């Protein structure tokens, strides 16, 4: 039977500093791209009524906010987003994903009473609202990551290459569901918190997850999430010039740093999970520092 399954993004071979590896270009998936597109695929397939309310919460510059705001705008839904107190400066000078979300009609609710942000958001939820966990870290994310796993299998067969696959983690949702639905060895690193925290987050979503083909790699140096580092900025520039691909400053710089220094037994496939629009607000901080 002919294979009618269409791959949504290409795999590209690149050479960086003499090292050859492959990139799965999920950053090219479209307006909603990267792993947020994969995690939201389930919701894109549902038929909610016009003006359906979505409730979520998290950071003001998060890529999940960006993706959710585009999704709800495109579909004519409403997004109410719960966040910590918005800094006065940002309110007066919106930038990055926060500005984009405002343009897409997102309603922000600030947590002014120092309550638990998730509980605060949940307390607003009415019966027909759709609640989405911070970073779309929920079971519905599996739908799109199953599709990604299938694509990788097809592309690997076509190229006749058996890959080791690397993708950096925040909540670990993408890496865990990819590993669960695939026979590849999946490698990741913890960008937010340490490896133990990443494991905990994964077990929160999937209590029986066995980690048999998901390997968490550590970096020698300790990096704090969303903090600017000169070596990240250098790597960002070098790979952009040499390979003509822009990567995300928050996750990919740590991810690439670790992946490019690890000895994989098979050819490396690195998944580009999007997030480029989020770079704008990080650039401001890099500019001020360096
Ligand atoms: C959200 C995001 C991640 C983290 O994804 P998880 O599924 O939470 O691990 C990694 N990279 C980029 C570019 C992202 O936007």
Coordinates of C-alpha atoms and ligand atoms in Angstrom, one line a residue:
X1 CA 0.0 0.0 0.0
X2 CA 1.2 3.5 -0.8
X3 CA 2.1 5.6 2.2
X4 CA -0.3 8.5 2.2
X5 CA 0.9 10.0 5.4
X6 CA 2.4 13.4 4.7
X7 CA 5.4 14.7 6.6
X8 CA 4.8 18.2 7.9
X9 CA 8.4 19.4 8.1
X10 CA 11.6 18.5 6.4
X11 CA 14.8 17.0 7.8
X12 CA 17.9 19.0 6.8
X13 CA 21.6 17.9 7.0
X14 CA 23.9 20.6 8.3
X15 CA 27.6 20.9 9.2
X16 CA 28.6 23.1 12.1
X17 CA 32.2 23.5 13.1
X18 CA 33.0 20.3 11.1
X19 CA 30.3 18.3 12.8
X20 CA 27.6 16.8 10.6
X21 CA 24.1 16.3 11.9
X22 CA 20.5 16.6 11.0
X23 CA 17.8 19.0 11.9
X24 CA 14.1 18.3 12.0
X25 CA 12.7 21.7 10.9
X26 CA 9.6 21.9 13.0
X27 CA 10.3 25.6 13.2
X28 CA 8.9 25.7 9.6
X29 CA 5.5 24.2 10.5
X30 CA 3.7 27.5 9.9
X31 CA 2.3 30.4 12.0
X32 CA 2.0 28.1 15.0
X33 CA 5.2 26.1 14.9
X34 CA 7.7 24.1 16.9
X35 CA 6.6 21.8 19.7
X36 CA 3.8 24.1 20.6
X37 CA 2.2 23.3 17.2
X38 CA 2.6 19.6 18.0
X39 CA 1.2 20.0 21.5
X40 CA -1.8 22.0 20.2
X41 CA -2.6 19.6 17.3
X42 CA -5.3 17.9 19.3
X43 CA -7.1 21.2 19.9
X44 CA -6.7 22.2 16.2
X45 CA -8.7 19.1 15.3
X46 CA -11.6 19.8 17.7
X47 CA -14.7 21.7 16.6
X48 CA -15.4 24.1 19.4
X49 CA -18.2 26.7 19.1
X50 CA -17.3 30.2 18.1
X51 CA -16.2 32.3 21.2
X52 CA -15.2 29.1 23.1
X53 CA -13.2 30.2 26.1
X54 CA -9.7 28.9 26.8
X55 CA -8.1 29.4 30.1
X56 CA -4.3 29.1 30.6
X57 CA -1.6 30.6 32.7
X58 CA 2.2 31.1 32.8
X59 CA 4.9 33.6 31.9
X60 CA 4.3 36.8 29.9
X61 CA 7.0 35.9 27.3
X62 CA 6.3 32.2 27.0
X63 CA 6.2 30.5 23.6
X64 CA 3.0 28.7 24.8
X65 CA 1.3 32.0 25.2
X66 CA 2.3 33.0 21.7
X67 CA 1.0 29.7 20.2
X68 CA -2.2 29.7 22.2
X69 CA -2.9 33.4 21.2
X70 CA -2.4 32.6 17.5
X71 CA -4.6 29.5 17.8
X72 CA -7.5 31.2 19.5
X73 CA -7.3 34.2 17.2
X74 CA -7.3 32.0 14.1
X75 CA -10.3 30.0 15.3
X76 CA -12.3 32.9 16.7
X77 CA -12.0 31.6 20.3
X78 CA -11.2 33.6 23.4
X79 CA -8.1 33.2 25.5
X80 CA -8.0 34.3 29.1
X81 CA -4.4 34.1 30.4
X82 CA -3.5 34.3 34.1
X83 CA -0.1 35.7 34.9
X84 CA 1.9 37.3 37.8
X85 CA 1.8 41.1 38.2
X86 CA 2.7 42.7 34.8
X87 CA 5.7 45.0 35.3
X88 CA 4.7 48.7 34.7
X89 CA 7.5 49.1 32.1
X90 CA 6.2 46.1 30.1
X91 CA 2.6 47.4 30.3
X92 CA 3.7 50.7 28.8
X93 CA 6.1 49.2 26.3
X94 CA 4.7 45.8 25.3
X95 CA 7.3 43.6 23.4
X96 CA 7.9 40.1 22.3
X97 CA 5.3 37.4 22.9
X98 CA 3.3 39.6 25.3
X99 CA 2.8 42.3 22.6
X100 CA 1.8 39.6 20.1
X101 CA -0.7 38.1 22.5
X102 CA -2.2 41.5 23.2
X103 CA -2.6 42.1 19.5
X104 CA -4.3 38.7 19.2
X105 CA -6.9 39.8 21.7
X106 CA -5.8 37.8 24.8
X107 CA -7.3 39.0 28.1
X108 CA -4.7 39.0 30.8
X109 CA -5.6 38.5 34.5
X110 CA -2.9 39.5 37.0
X111 CA -2.4 37.5 40.1
X112 CA -2.3 40.4 42.6
X113 CA -2.9 38.5 45.8
X114 CA 0.1 36.1 45.6
X115 CA -2.2 33.1 45.3
X116 CA -1.0 30.0 43.6
X117 CA -1.2 30.9 39.9
X118 CA -2.8 27.7 38.7
X119 CA -5.4 27.7 41.5
X120 CA -6.2 31.3 40.7
X121 CA -6.7 30.4 37.0
X122 CA -8.8 27.3 37.9
X123 CA -11.0 29.4 40.2
X124 CA -12.2 31.4 37.1
X125 CA -13.0 28.3 35.1
X126 CA -16.6 27.8 34.2
X127 CA -18.1 24.5 33.1
X128 CA -17.6 24.8 29.3
X129 CA -14.2 26.5 29.4
X130 CA -11.2 24.6 28.2
X131 CA -8.3 24.7 30.7
X132 CA -4.8 24.3 29.4
X133 CA -1.9 23.6 31.7
X134 CA 1.1 25.9 31.7
X135 CA 3.3 25.1 28.7
X136 CA 0.5 22.8 27.3
X137 CA 1.9 20.1 29.6
X138 CA -1.2 17.8 29.4
X139 CA -2.3 14.4 28.1
X140 CA -3.8 16.0 24.9
X141 CA -0.3 16.9 23.8
X142 CA 0.3 13.2 23.0
X143 CA -1.8 13.4 19.8
X144 CA 0.6 15.7 18.0
X145 CA 3.7 14.1 19.3
X146 CA 2.5 10.7 18.0
X147 CA 2.3 12.4 14.6
X148 CA 5.8 13.6 15.0
X149 CA 7.0 10.1 16.0
X150 CA 5.4 8.7 12.9
X151 CA 7.0 11.3 10.6
X152 CA 10.4 10.6 12.1
X153 CA 10.0 6.9 11.5
X154 CA 9.0 7.5 7.8
X155 CA 11.8 10.0 7.2
X156 CA 14.4 7.8 8.8
X157 CA 13.4 4.9 6.6
X158 CA 13.4 7.1 3.5
X159 CA 16.9 8.4 4.3
X160 CA 18.0 5.0 5.5
X161 CA 19.5 6.5 8.6
X162 CA 18.8 5.3 12.1
X163 CA 19.0 8.4 14.3
X164 CA 19.7 9.3 17.9
X165 CA 17.3 12.1 18.5
X166 CA 17.8 15.2 20.7
X167 CA 15.3 17.8 21.8
X168 CA 15.7 20.2 24.8
X169 CA 13.0 20.1 27.5
X170 CA 11.1 22.6 29.6
X171 CA 8.2 20.6 31.1
X172 CA 9.5 17.4 29.3
X173 CA 6.0 16.8 27.8
X174 CA 7.4 16.8 24.2
X175 CA 10.3 14.5 24.9
X176 CA 8.3 12.1 27.0
X177 CA 5.5 11.6 24.5
X178 CA 7.9 11.4 21.6
X179 CA 9.8 8.6 23.5
X180 CA 6.6 6.9 24.5
X181 CA 5.5 6.7 20.9
X182 CA 8.7 5.9 19.2
X183 CA 11.5 3.2 19.1
X184 CA 14.3 5.8 18.7
X185 CA 16.6 6.6 21.5
X186 CA 15.5 10.1 22.6
X187 CA 17.9 12.4 24.4
X188 CA 17.0 15.6 26.2
X189 CA 18.3 18.0 28.8
X190 CA 16.5 20.0 31.6
X191 CA 16.4 23.7 30.7
X192 CA 14.2 24.7 33.6
X193 CA 15.5 23.3 36.9
X194 CA 17.6 20.1 37.1
X195 CA 17.2 16.6 35.8
X196 CA 15.4 15.4 38.9
X197 CA 12.9 18.2 38.5
X198 CA 12.4 17.3 34.9
X199 CA 11.8 13.6 35.8
X200 CA 9.2 14.7 38.4
X201 CA 7.4 16.8 35.9
X202 CA 7.2 14.0 33.4
X203 CA 6.0 11.6 36.1
X204 CA 3.3 14.1 37.0
X205 CA 1.8 13.8 33.5
X206 CA 2.7 10.1 33.0
X207 CA 2.9 8.4 36.4
X208 CA 4.1 5.1 34.8
X209 CA 6.6 6.5 32.4
X210 CA 9.6 4.1 32.3
X211 CA 12.4 6.3 30.8
X212 CA 13.7 3.2 28.9
X213 CA 14.4 5.2 25.7
X214 CA 14.5 8.7 27.1
X215 CA 17.9 9.8 28.3
X216 CA 18.5 13.0 30.2
X217 CA 21.9 14.5 29.6
X218 CA 23.5 17.0 31.9
X219 CA 25.7 20.0 31.2
X220 CA 29.0 20.4 33.1
X221 CA 28.2 24.0 34.0
X222 CA 25.0 25.0 35.7
X223 CA 22.8 27.3 33.7
X224 CA 19.7 29.2 34.9
X225 CA 16.7 29.4 32.7
X226 CA 16.1 32.6 30.8
X227 CA 19.4 34.1 32.1
X228 CA 21.6 35.6 29.4
X229 CA 25.0 33.9 28.9
X230 CA 27.7 35.2 26.6
X231 CA 28.5 31.7 25.3
X232 CA 24.9 31.2 24.3
X233 CA 24.9 34.5 22.4
X234 CA 28.2 33.4 20.6
X235 CA 26.7 30.0 19.7
X236 CA 23.5 31.6 18.5
X237 CA 25.4 33.9 16.2
X238 CA 27.9 31.3 14.9
X239 CA 25.3 28.7 14.0
X240 CA 23.1 31.4 12.3
X241 CA 26.0 32.5 10.2
X242 CA 27.5 29.1 9.4
X243 CA 24.2 27.2 8.9
X244 CA 21.7 30.0 8.1
X245 CA 19.3 28.7 10.8
X246 CA 18.1 30.8 13.7
X247 CA 17.6 28.9 16.9
X248 CA 15.8 29.8 20.1
X249 CA 17.9 31.4 22.8
X250 CA 16.2 29.9 25.8
X251 CA 16.1 26.2 25.1
X252 CA 18.2 25.5 22.0
X253 CA 21.4 27.2 23.2
X254 CA 21.7 24.8 26.2
X255 CA 20.4 21.9 24.1
X256 CA 22.9 22.4 21.2
X257 CA 25.6 23.1 23.7
X258 CA 25.0 19.7 25.3
X259 CA 24.2 17.8 22.1
X260 CA 27.2 19.0 20.2
X261 CA 29.5 17.9 23.0
X262 CA 28.0 14.4 23.4
X263 CA 29.2 11.3 21.7
X264 CA 26.1 9.7 20.1
X265 CA 26.5 6.2 18.7
X266 CA 24.2 7.0 15.8
X267 CA 23.8 10.0 13.5
X268 CA 22.3 12.9 15.5
X269 CA 18.9 14.3 14.6
X270 CA 18.2 17.6 16.5
X271 CA 14.6 18.7 16.6
X272 CA 14.2 22.5 16.1
X273 CA 11.2 23.2 18.3
X274 CA 10.5 26.8 17.1
X275 CA 10.3 29.7 19.6
X276 CA 12.1 32.2 17.4
X277 CA 9.7 35.1 18.1
X278 CA 10.5 34.7 21.8
X279 CA 14.1 35.8 21.0
X280 CA 13.1 39.5 20.6
X281 CA 12.6 40.0 24.3
X282 CA 15.9 38.1 25.1
X283 CA 17.8 40.2 22.7
X284 CA 16.9 43.3 24.7
X285 CA 18.5 41.8 27.7
X286 CA 21.6 40.5 25.8
X287 CA 22.0 44.0 24.3
X288 CA 22.0 45.6 27.7
X289 CA 24.5 43.2 29.2
X290 CA 27.0 42.7 26.4
Ligands
LIG1 C1 8.2 25.2 24.9 C2 9.5 24.9 24.3 C3 10.3 23.9 24.8 C4 9.9 23.0 26.0 O1 9.0 22.0 25.6 P1 8.4 21.0 26.7 O2 7.5 20.1 26.0 O3 7.8 21.8 27.8 O4 9.6 20.2 27.2 C5 11.5 23.7 24.1 N1 11.9 24.5 23.1 C6 11.2 25.5 22.7 C7 11.7 26.3 21.6 C8 9.9 25.7 23.2 O5 9.2 26.8 22.8

